[in-house]
mmCIF file of C-alpha atoms and ligand atoms in Angstrom:
data_model
loop_
_atom_site.group_PDB
_atom_site.id
_atom_site.type_symbol
_atom_site.label_atom_id
_atom_site.label_comp_id
_atom_site.label_asym_id
_atom_site.label_seq_id
_atom_site.Cartn_x
_atom_site.Cartn_y
_atom_site.Cartn_z
ATOM 1 C CA MET A 1 -111.175 139.125 -116.161
ATOM 2 C CA SER A 2 -113.502 138.036 -115.005
ATOM 3 C CA ALA A 3 -114.895 137.739 -111.822
ATOM 4 C CA ALA A 4 -114.620 133.776 -112.547
ATOM 5 C CA GLY A 5 -110.783 133.766 -112.640
ATOM 6 C CA TRP A 6 -109.944 137.308 -110.460
ATOM 7 C CA SER A 7 -111.545 135.356 -107.608
ATOM 8 C CA LEU A 8 -108.886 132.357 -108.523
ATOM 9 C CA LYS A 9 -106.097 135.169 -107.680
ATOM 10 C CA THR A 10 -104.472 135.139 -104.505
ATOM 11 C CA LEU A 11 -104.313 137.896 -102.135
ATOM 12 C CA PRO A 12 -100.983 139.213 -100.421
ATOM 13 C CA THR A 13 -100.074 138.265 -97.730
ATOM 14 C CA MET A 14 -100.698 141.186 -94.663
ATOM 15 C CA ASP A 15 -97.853 142.820 -94.108
ATOM 16 C CA GLU A 16 -97.462 144.417 -90.531
ATOM 17 C CA GLN A 17 -98.166 148.085 -91.434
ATOM 18 C CA GLN A 18 -100.877 146.935 -92.991
ATOM 19 C CA PHE A 19 -102.266 144.332 -90.442
ATOM 20 C CA LEU A 20 -101.698 146.988 -87.442
ATOM 21 C CA LEU A 21 -103.597 150.036 -88.975
ATOM 22 C CA TRP A 22 -106.781 147.457 -89.557
ATOM 23 C CA ARG A 23 -106.235 145.785 -86.396
ATOM 24 C CA ASP A 24 -107.061 149.946 -85.312
ATOM 25 C CA LEU A 25 -109.579 150.550 -87.461
ATOM 26 C CA LEU A 26 -111.671 147.873 -85.747
ATOM 27 C CA GLU A 27 -110.547 148.414 -82.700
ATOM 28 C CA SER A 28 -111.337 152.557 -82.281
ATOM 29 C CA ARG A 29 -114.573 151.467 -84.515
ATOM 30 C CA THR A 30 -115.823 148.628 -82.280
ATOM 31 C CA GLY A 31 -113.822 147.917 -79.306
ATOM 32 C CA ILE A 32 -112.573 145.068 -80.865
ATOM 33 C CA PHE A 33 -108.863 144.527 -80.620
ATOM 34 C CA VAL A 34 -107.287 141.916 -82.882
ATOM 35 C CA THR A 35 -104.139 139.932 -81.682
ATOM 36 C CA GLU A 36 -101.652 138.794 -83.741
ATOM 37 C CA GLN A 37 -103.097 135.821 -83.093
ATOM 38 C CA ARG A 38 -106.146 135.884 -85.286
ATOM 39 C CA LYS A 39 -104.485 137.875 -87.262
ATOM 40 C CA SER A 40 -104.375 134.883 -89.787
ATOM 41 C CA PHE A 41 -109.053 135.629 -89.388
ATOM 42 C CA LEU A 42 -108.775 139.283 -90.303
ATOM 43 C CA GLN A 43 -106.919 138.865 -93.161
ATOM 44 C CA SER A 44 -108.687 136.071 -94.482
ATOM 45 C CA SER A 45 -111.662 137.785 -93.390
ATOM 46 C CA LEU A 46 -110.866 141.579 -95.702
ATOM 47 C CA MET A 47 -109.655 139.109 -98.345
ATOM 48 C CA GLN A 48 -113.038 136.994 -98.952
ATOM 49 C CA ARG A 49 -114.642 141.108 -99.180
ATOM 50 C CA MET A 50 -111.683 142.495 -101.340
ATOM 51 C CA ARG A 51 -112.357 139.860 -103.619
ATOM 52 C CA GLU A 52 -116.013 139.624 -103.660
ATOM 53 C CA LEU A 53 -115.337 144.066 -104.722
ATOM 54 C CA SER A 54 -112.279 143.069 -107.499
ATOM 55 C CA TYR A 55 -109.918 144.373 -104.898
ATOM 56 C CA ASP A 56 -106.161 143.270 -104.687
ATOM 57 C CA ASP A 57 -104.706 145.225 -102.421
ATOM 58 C CA TYR A 58 -105.298 145.980 -98.628
ATOM 59 C CA GLN A 59 -103.877 149.875 -99.042
ATOM 60 C CA THR A 60 -106.467 150.840 -102.022
ATOM 61 C CA TYR A 61 -110.023 148.870 -99.960
ATOM 62 C CA TYR A 62 -108.907 150.761 -96.395
ATOM 63 C CA GLU A 63 -108.951 153.761 -98.303
ATOM 64 C CA PHE A 64 -111.993 153.041 -99.976
ATOM 65 C CA VAL A 65 -114.165 152.339 -96.717
ATOM 66 C CA VAL A 66 -112.184 154.684 -94.748
ATOM 67 C CA ASN A 67 -112.778 157.693 -97.107
ATOM 68 C CA ALA A 68 -114.825 156.987 -100.108
ATOM 69 C CA PRO A 69 -118.592 158.415 -99.608
ATOM 70 C CA LEU A 70 -120.031 155.113 -100.033
ATOM 71 C CA GLY A 71 -117.473 153.386 -97.058
ATOM 72 C CA LYS A 72 -119.855 153.567 -94.579
ATOM 73 C CA ILE A 73 -122.065 151.525 -96.238
ATOM 74 C CA GLU A 74 -119.382 149.446 -97.026
ATOM 75 C CA TRP A 75 -117.909 148.576 -93.838
ATOM 76 C CA ALA A 76 -121.440 148.175 -92.393
ATOM 77 C CA LYS A 77 -121.090 145.408 -94.879
ATOM 78 C CA LEU A 78 -117.378 144.038 -94.047
ATOM 79 C CA ILE A 79 -118.198 144.899 -89.749
ATOM 80 C CA ASP A 80 -120.146 141.850 -90.280
ATOM 81 C CA ARG A 81 -117.343 139.680 -91.908
ATOM 82 C CA LEU A 82 -114.891 140.967 -89.037
ATOM 83 C CA THR A 83 -117.311 140.479 -85.799
ATOM 84 C CA VAL A 84 -117.485 136.484 -84.819
ATOM 85 C CA GLN A 85 -120.593 135.854 -85.261
ATOM 86 C CA GLU A 86 -121.077 132.215 -83.214
ATOM 87 C CA THR A 87 -123.592 131.460 -81.114
ATOM 88 C CA ARG A 88 -126.582 129.010 -80.682
ATOM 89 C CA PHE A 89 -130.204 128.370 -78.205
ATOM 90 C CA PHE A 90 -129.070 128.082 -74.594
ATOM 91 C CA ARG A 91 -125.691 128.599 -74.588
ATOM 92 C CA ASP A 92 -124.739 128.317 -71.445
ATOM 93 C CA PRO A 93 -127.057 126.418 -69.307
ATOM 94 C CA ALA A 94 -126.308 127.419 -66.061
ATOM 95 C CA ALA A 95 -126.987 131.305 -66.615
ATOM 96 C CA PHE A 96 -130.192 130.446 -67.664
ATOM 97 C CA GLU A 97 -131.251 128.216 -65.502
ATOM 98 C CA TYR A 98 -130.213 130.701 -62.145
ATOM 99 C CA ILE A 99 -132.410 133.094 -64.853
ATOM 100 C CA ALA A 100 -135.225 130.992 -64.312
ATOM 101 C CA GLU A 101 -134.803 130.536 -60.809
ATOM 102 C CA LEU A 102 -135.023 134.765 -60.424
ATOM 103 C CA ILE A 103 -137.839 134.699 -62.805
ATOM 104 C CA ASN A 104 -140.057 132.452 -60.562
ATOM 105 C CA GLN A 105 -139.068 133.985 -57.538
ATOM 106 C CA TYR A 106 -139.245 137.652 -58.597
ATOM 107 C CA HIS A 107 -142.472 136.948 -61.242
ATOM 108 C CA GLY A 108 -145.402 138.818 -58.996
ATOM 109 C CA GLN A 109 -143.212 141.380 -60.083
ATOM 110 C CA TYR A 110 -143.595 141.687 -63.295
ATOM 111 C CA SER A 111 -146.566 142.031 -65.805
ATOM 112 C CA LYS A 112 -148.050 143.326 -69.473
ATOM 113 C CA LYS A 113 -147.648 146.996 -67.789
ATOM 114 C CA ASN A 114 -144.394 146.503 -65.821
ATOM 115 C CA PRO A 115 -142.828 143.323 -67.532
ATOM 116 C CA LEU A 116 -139.859 141.632 -66.931
ATOM 117 C CA ASP A 117 -137.293 143.933 -68.941
ATOM 118 C CA ILE A 118 -134.560 141.369 -69.792
ATOM 119 C CA TRP A 119 -131.590 143.207 -72.502
ATOM 120 C CA SER A 120 -129.002 139.916 -74.637
ATOM 121 C CA VAL A 121 -125.679 142.860 -75.980
ATOM 122 C CA GLY A 122 -123.896 141.665 -78.418
ATOM 123 C CA CYS A 123 -127.459 139.111 -79.098
ATOM 124 C CA SER A 124 -125.289 138.592 -83.158
ATOM 125 C CA THR A 125 -128.248 136.227 -85.140
ATOM 126 C CA GLY A 126 -131.351 136.090 -82.633
ATOM 127 C CA GLU A 127 -131.096 132.780 -80.554
ATOM 128 C CA GLU A 128 -129.811 134.304 -77.373
ATOM 129 C CA VAL A 129 -132.471 136.608 -77.252
ATOM 130 C CA TYR A 130 -135.495 133.883 -78.180
ATOM 131 C CA SER A 131 -133.962 131.205 -75.811
ATOM 132 C CA LEU A 132 -134.519 133.879 -72.924
ATOM 133 C CA ALA A 133 -138.328 134.907 -74.161
ATOM 134 C CA MET A 134 -139.159 130.980 -74.196
ATOM 135 C CA MET A 135 -137.471 130.561 -70.547
ATOM 136 C CA ALA A 136 -139.248 133.363 -69.660
ATOM 137 C CA LYS A 137 -141.897 132.684 -71.469
ATOM 138 C CA GLU A 138 -142.015 128.931 -69.267
ATOM 139 C CA VAL A 139 -141.704 130.337 -66.225
ATOM 140 C CA LEU A 140 -143.900 133.165 -66.417
ATOM 141 C CA LEU A 141 -147.138 130.421 -67.255
ATOM 142 C CA ARG A 142 -146.442 128.615 -64.148
ATOM 143 C CA HIS A 143 -147.808 131.989 -63.195
ATOM 144 C CA GLY A 144 -150.361 132.696 -65.145
ATOM 145 C CA GLU A 145 -148.359 135.932 -66.713
ATOM 146 C CA ASN A 146 -147.102 134.315 -69.569
ATOM 147 C CA ASP A 147 -146.675 137.539 -71.539
ATOM 148 C CA ALA A 148 -145.392 140.712 -68.464
ATOM 149 C CA PHE A 149 -141.794 139.751 -70.159
ATOM 150 C CA ILE A 150 -139.506 142.062 -73.110
ATOM 151 C CA ILE A 151 -136.776 140.348 -73.740
ATOM 152 C CA THR A 152 -134.301 143.456 -76.452
ATOM 153 C CA GLY A 153 -131.117 142.608 -78.290
ATOM 154 C CA THR A 154 -129.189 144.702 -80.097
ATOM 155 C CA ASP A 155 -126.128 143.932 -82.480
ATOM 156 C CA ILE A 156 -123.255 146.078 -83.485
ATOM 157 C CA SER A 157 -124.231 143.622 -87.029
ATOM 158 C CA VAL A 158 -127.248 144.681 -89.302
ATOM 159 C CA PRO A 159 -126.985 141.521 -90.877
ATOM 160 C CA ALA A 160 -126.838 138.993 -88.321
ATOM 161 C CA LEU A 161 -129.823 141.758 -86.444
ATOM 162 C CA ASN A 162 -131.792 140.973 -89.695
ATOM 163 C CA LYS A 163 -131.507 137.111 -89.698
ATOM 164 C CA ALA A 164 -132.826 137.686 -85.610
ATOM 165 C CA ARG A 165 -136.002 139.639 -86.736
ATOM 166 C CA GLN A 166 -137.084 137.007 -89.303
ATOM 167 C CA GLY A 167 -136.395 134.627 -86.319
ATOM 168 C CA ILE A 168 -136.367 131.747 -88.663
ATOM 169 C CA PHE A 169 -132.887 128.596 -88.078
ATOM 170 C CA PRO A 170 -132.478 125.782 -89.878
ATOM 171 C CA LYS A 171 -132.957 122.768 -88.576
ATOM 172 C CA ARG A 172 -129.790 122.152 -87.205
ATOM 173 C CA ARG A 173 -129.192 125.140 -85.293
ATOM 174 C CA ILE A 174 -131.877 123.888 -83.843
ATOM 175 C CA GLU A 175 -130.991 120.798 -83.411
ATOM 176 C CA THR A 176 -130.023 121.212 -79.426
ATOM 177 C CA LEU A 177 -133.019 122.304 -78.535
ATOM 178 C CA SER A 178 -135.469 119.601 -76.476
ATOM 179 C CA GLU A 179 -138.364 118.761 -78.024
ATOM 180 C CA HIS A 180 -140.484 120.174 -76.065
ATOM 181 C CA TYR A 181 -139.073 124.250 -76.763
ATOM 182 C CA LYS A 182 -138.949 122.896 -80.310
ATOM 183 C CA ASN A 183 -142.944 121.449 -80.566
ATOM 184 C CA LYS A 184 -143.960 124.208 -78.498
ATOM 185 C CA TYR A 185 -142.496 127.164 -80.027
ATOM 186 C CA PHE A 186 -141.332 126.692 -83.592
ATOM 187 C CA SER A 187 -143.410 126.031 -86.642
ATOM 188 C CA GLN A 188 -142.048 124.581 -90.276
ATOM 189 C CA THR A 189 -142.022 126.743 -93.000
ATOM 190 C CA ASP A 190 -142.234 125.441 -96.656
ATOM 191 C CA ASP A 191 -137.962 125.190 -97.370
ATOM 192 C CA ASP A 192 -138.222 122.847 -94.553
ATOM 193 C CA GLN A 193 -137.068 125.629 -91.703
ATOM 194 C CA PHE A 194 -138.311 126.340 -88.433
ATOM 195 C CA GLU A 195 -139.319 129.443 -87.541
ATOM 196 C CA LEU A 196 -140.606 131.074 -83.779
ATOM 197 C CA LEU A 197 -144.441 131.728 -83.634
ATOM 198 C CA ALA A 198 -145.782 134.927 -83.162
ATOM 199 C CA GLU A 199 -146.610 134.857 -79.677
ATOM 200 C CA ILE A 200 -142.591 134.734 -78.466
ATOM 201 C CA LYS A 201 -141.611 136.662 -81.624
ATOM 202 C CA ARG A 202 -144.295 139.351 -80.244
ATOM 203 C CA ASN A 203 -142.243 140.395 -77.645
ATOM 204 C CA THR A 204 -138.396 140.762 -78.164
ATOM 205 C CA CYS A 205 -137.302 143.185 -80.206
ATOM 206 C CA PHE A 206 -133.320 143.648 -82.096
ATOM 207 C CA ALA A 207 -132.367 147.343 -82.173
ATOM 208 C CA GLN A 208 -128.748 148.137 -83.754
ATOM 209 C CA VAL A 209 -126.066 148.856 -80.776
ATOM 210 C CA ASN A 210 -122.399 149.914 -81.126
ATOM 211 C CA VAL A 211 -122.016 149.237 -77.282
ATOM 212 C CA LEU A 212 -118.461 151.609 -77.722
ATOM 213 C CA GLN A 213 -121.538 154.083 -77.509
ATOM 214 C CA LEU A 214 -123.923 153.531 -74.355
ATOM 215 C CA ASP A 215 -123.374 156.944 -73.392
ATOM 216 C CA LYS A 216 -125.617 157.883 -76.864
ATOM 217 C CA THR A 217 -128.499 155.805 -76.010
ATOM 218 C CA ALA A 218 -131.210 155.416 -74.309
ATOM 219 C CA SER A 219 -130.482 154.751 -70.712
ATOM 220 C CA THR A 220 -133.853 152.200 -70.242
ATOM 221 C CA GLN A 221 -133.453 150.143 -66.507
ATOM 222 C CA ARG A 222 -133.379 147.019 -66.662
ATOM 223 C CA HIS A 223 -134.450 144.130 -64.820
ATOM 224 C CA VAL A 224 -131.728 141.619 -66.393
ATOM 225 C CA ILE A 225 -128.702 141.968 -68.891
ATOM 226 C CA TYR A 226 -127.050 139.304 -70.462
ATOM 227 C CA CYS A 227 -123.873 140.424 -71.661
ATOM 228 C CA GLN A 228 -121.604 136.688 -72.204
ATOM 229 C CA ASN A 229 -119.318 136.104 -75.518
ATOM 230 C CA LEU A 230 -118.438 139.932 -76.414
ATOM 231 C CA LEU A 231 -116.181 141.193 -73.817
ATOM 232 C CA ILE A 232 -113.966 139.004 -74.220
ATOM 233 C CA TYR A 233 -112.902 140.314 -77.575
ATOM 234 C CA PHE A 234 -112.105 143.669 -76.115
ATOM 235 C CA ARG A 235 -108.963 145.751 -73.971
ATOM 236 C CA ARG A 236 -109.639 145.400 -70.380
ATOM 237 C CA GLN A 237 -110.102 148.850 -70.359
ATOM 238 C CA ARG A 238 -112.298 148.796 -72.791
ATOM 239 C CA ARG A 239 -114.229 145.945 -70.700
ATOM 240 C CA GLU A 240 -114.072 147.674 -68.170
ATOM 241 C CA GLU A 241 -115.581 151.026 -69.466
ATOM 242 C CA ILE A 242 -118.506 148.883 -71.033
ATOM 243 C CA LEU A 243 -119.403 147.499 -67.730
ATOM 244 C CA ASN A 244 -120.290 150.521 -66.049
ATOM 245 C CA HIS A 245 -122.365 151.695 -68.550
ATOM 246 C CA LEU A 246 -124.331 148.452 -68.186
ATOM 247 C CA VAL A 247 -124.681 149.214 -64.348
ATOM 248 C CA ASP A 248 -125.983 151.972 -64.957
ATOM 249 C CA ARG A 249 -128.866 150.752 -67.132
ATOM 250 C CA LEU A 250 -129.562 147.848 -64.609
ATOM 251 C CA ILE A 251 -132.915 148.400 -62.230
ATOM 252 C CA PRO A 252 -131.547 148.666 -58.186
ATOM 253 C CA GLY A 253 -132.118 144.545 -57.276
ATOM 254 C CA GLY A 254 -131.338 143.888 -61.863
ATOM 255 C CA LEU A 255 -128.647 141.346 -63.014
ATOM 256 C CA LEU A 256 -125.700 141.350 -64.665
ATOM 257 C CA LEU A 257 -124.698 138.167 -66.049
ATOM 258 C CA ILE A 258 -121.125 137.871 -68.173
ATOM 259 C CA GLY A 259 -119.651 134.977 -69.602
ATOM 260 C CA MET A 260 -117.479 133.012 -66.979
ATOM 261 C CA GLY A 261 -113.942 134.355 -67.237
ATOM 262 C CA GLU A 262 -114.459 137.037 -69.606
ATOM 263 C CA MET A 263 -113.672 139.774 -66.697
ATOM 264 C CA LEU A 264 -111.783 137.973 -63.915
ATOM 265 C CA ASP A 265 -110.893 140.370 -60.522
ATOM 266 C CA TRP A 266 -113.458 143.219 -60.778
ATOM 267 C CA HIS A 267 -115.225 144.937 -58.978
ATOM 268 C CA HIS A 268 -117.847 147.489 -58.814
ATOM 269 C CA PRO A 269 -119.516 149.804 -55.979
ATOM 270 C CA ASP A 270 -122.446 149.043 -56.864
ATOM 271 C CA LEU A 271 -122.770 145.571 -57.357
ATOM 272 C CA ILE A 272 -123.179 142.076 -55.369
ATOM 273 C CA PRO A 273 -121.169 139.275 -56.356
ATOM 274 C CA VAL A 274 -123.607 136.214 -57.557
ATOM 275 C CA GLU A 275 -122.250 133.354 -55.572
ATOM 276 C CA ASP A 276 -122.301 130.834 -57.872
ATOM 277 C CA LYS A 277 -119.310 129.298 -59.349
ATOM 278 C CA SER A 278 -120.900 127.952 -62.505
ATOM 279 C CA ILE A 279 -121.872 131.312 -63.288
ATOM 280 C CA THR A 280 -120.428 135.045 -62.817
ATOM 281 C CA ALA A 281 -123.404 137.429 -62.548
ATOM 282 C CA TYR A 282 -123.588 140.372 -60.209
ATOM 283 C CA ILE A 283 -127.167 141.782 -58.354
ATOM 284 C CA LYS A 284 -126.780 145.256 -58.077
ATOM 285 C CA ARG A 285 -127.161 146.933 -54.604
ATOM 286 C CA VAL A 286 -130.930 148.873 -53.860
ATOM 287 C CA ASN A 287 -129.964 151.138 -51.100
ATOM 288 C CA GLN A 288 -127.245 153.376 -53.283
ATOM 289 C CA LYS A 289 -127.213 156.894 -51.916
ATOM 290 C CA ASN A 290 -128.910 158.308 -55.089
ATOM 291 C CA ASN A 291 -131.675 155.855 -55.474
HETATM 292 C C1 LIG B 301 -119.743 135.617 -80.593
HETATM 293 S S1 LIG B 301 -121.196 136.508 -81.039
HETATM 294 C C2 LIG B 301 -121.356 136.434 -79.039
HETATM 295 C C3 LIG B 301 -123.551 136.181 -80.045
HETATM 296 C C4 LIG B 301 -124.493 135.435 -77.672
HETATM 297 N N1 LIG B 301 -123.626 137.062 -77.356
HETATM 298 C C5 LIG B 301 -123.903 135.057 -76.909
HETATM 299 O O1 LIG B 301 -122.617 134.091 -76.357
HETATM 300 O O2 LIG B 301 -124.080 133.675 -78.386
HETATM 301 C C6 LIG B 301 -120.309 138.683 -80.823
HETATM 302 C C7 LIG B 301 -121.629 139.541 -80.559
HETATM 303 O O3 LIG B 301 -121.323 140.812 -80.786
HETATM 304 C C8 LIG B 301 -121.463 141.763 -81.467
HETATM 305 N N2 LIG B 301 -120.405 142.966 -81.593
HETATM 306 C C9 LIG B 301 -118.723 142.927 -81.877
HETATM 307 N N3 LIG B 301 -118.669 144.135 -81.239
HETATM 308 C C10 LIG B 301 -119.578 145.101 -80.861
HETATM 309 C C11 LIG B 301 -119.798 146.122 -80.763
HETATM 310 N N4 LIG B 301 -118.716 147.162 -80.574
HETATM 311 N N5 LIG B 301 -121.371 146.434 -80.359
HETATM 312 C C12 LIG B 301 -121.895 145.167 -80.277
HETATM 313 N N6 LIG B 301 -122.067 144.231 -80.777
HETATM 314 C C13 LIG B 301 -120.891 144.302 -81.132
HETATM 315 C C14 LIG B 301 -121.313 140.900 -82.746
HETATM 316 O O4 LIG B 301 -121.428 141.255 -84.236
HETATM 317 C C15 LIG B 301 -121.591 139.432 -82.146
HETATM 318 O O5 LIG B 301 -122.926 138.375 -83.169
#
């Protein structure tokens, strides 16, 4: 049958056993926990990929992903379909305002040699990283230190990271940005898209990091760790484990910012909650036994 004919075929509904198999695979490799309510998302994402590869049963495709020599490569592509990558520039204005205020207050501490170091964890296609970069640049510019910052974006999805590195966005993605940011930091490409200027890109970098493997990554100490709309996909215990690792990677006095409601009733002995009801953030204590 031709590929076109095949693609019209409806794939069978996923039975409970298959659902559990895929759910567990996804959780063990990424931490993402698919609830019963989100079963249809898992099923339709798998179906889409299976259609492309002409698989018509979940079990055979599962075995390919888990056991075949090319399974690892396939997993890297599949993960892009199984994760929610929704993002936008300045998605949480209150959080950005808070960080801007903090940078303004402590600007004297940052220099080219000791730049302000911000980490965007689960950065998707880069909008969050570039928002942080434009904002940092604006604030530091007021004090004549416009290049004294570095923003690192990490994500599990290689395709998302590749888009992020390009820093090119269709018009609709930048529509919510103020005219000031659009005019100052983007250039229009020949195909009517918008590209971040080199002066912003050069202060950013992107890398693949799975937050389940933070213990295997460099323990660089950051001034700000920005982790929004990622923990929400994990079970509570996993969220706690990840947050504990993030705290270890924060300098004393550094800021950890997570999404509102993503971790209720959580306390860490090294952190002081920020008393601002519009954000969920913590400052790392300065006087700790081990420092
Ligand atoms: C909804 S997006 C959030 C993007 C951005 N932080 C924001 O708030 O706009 C979630 C991102 O987390 C990434 N992600 C999911 N599981 C991950 C994991 N185990 N390690 C690292 N990133 C992960 C996804 O690929 C996706 O890009």
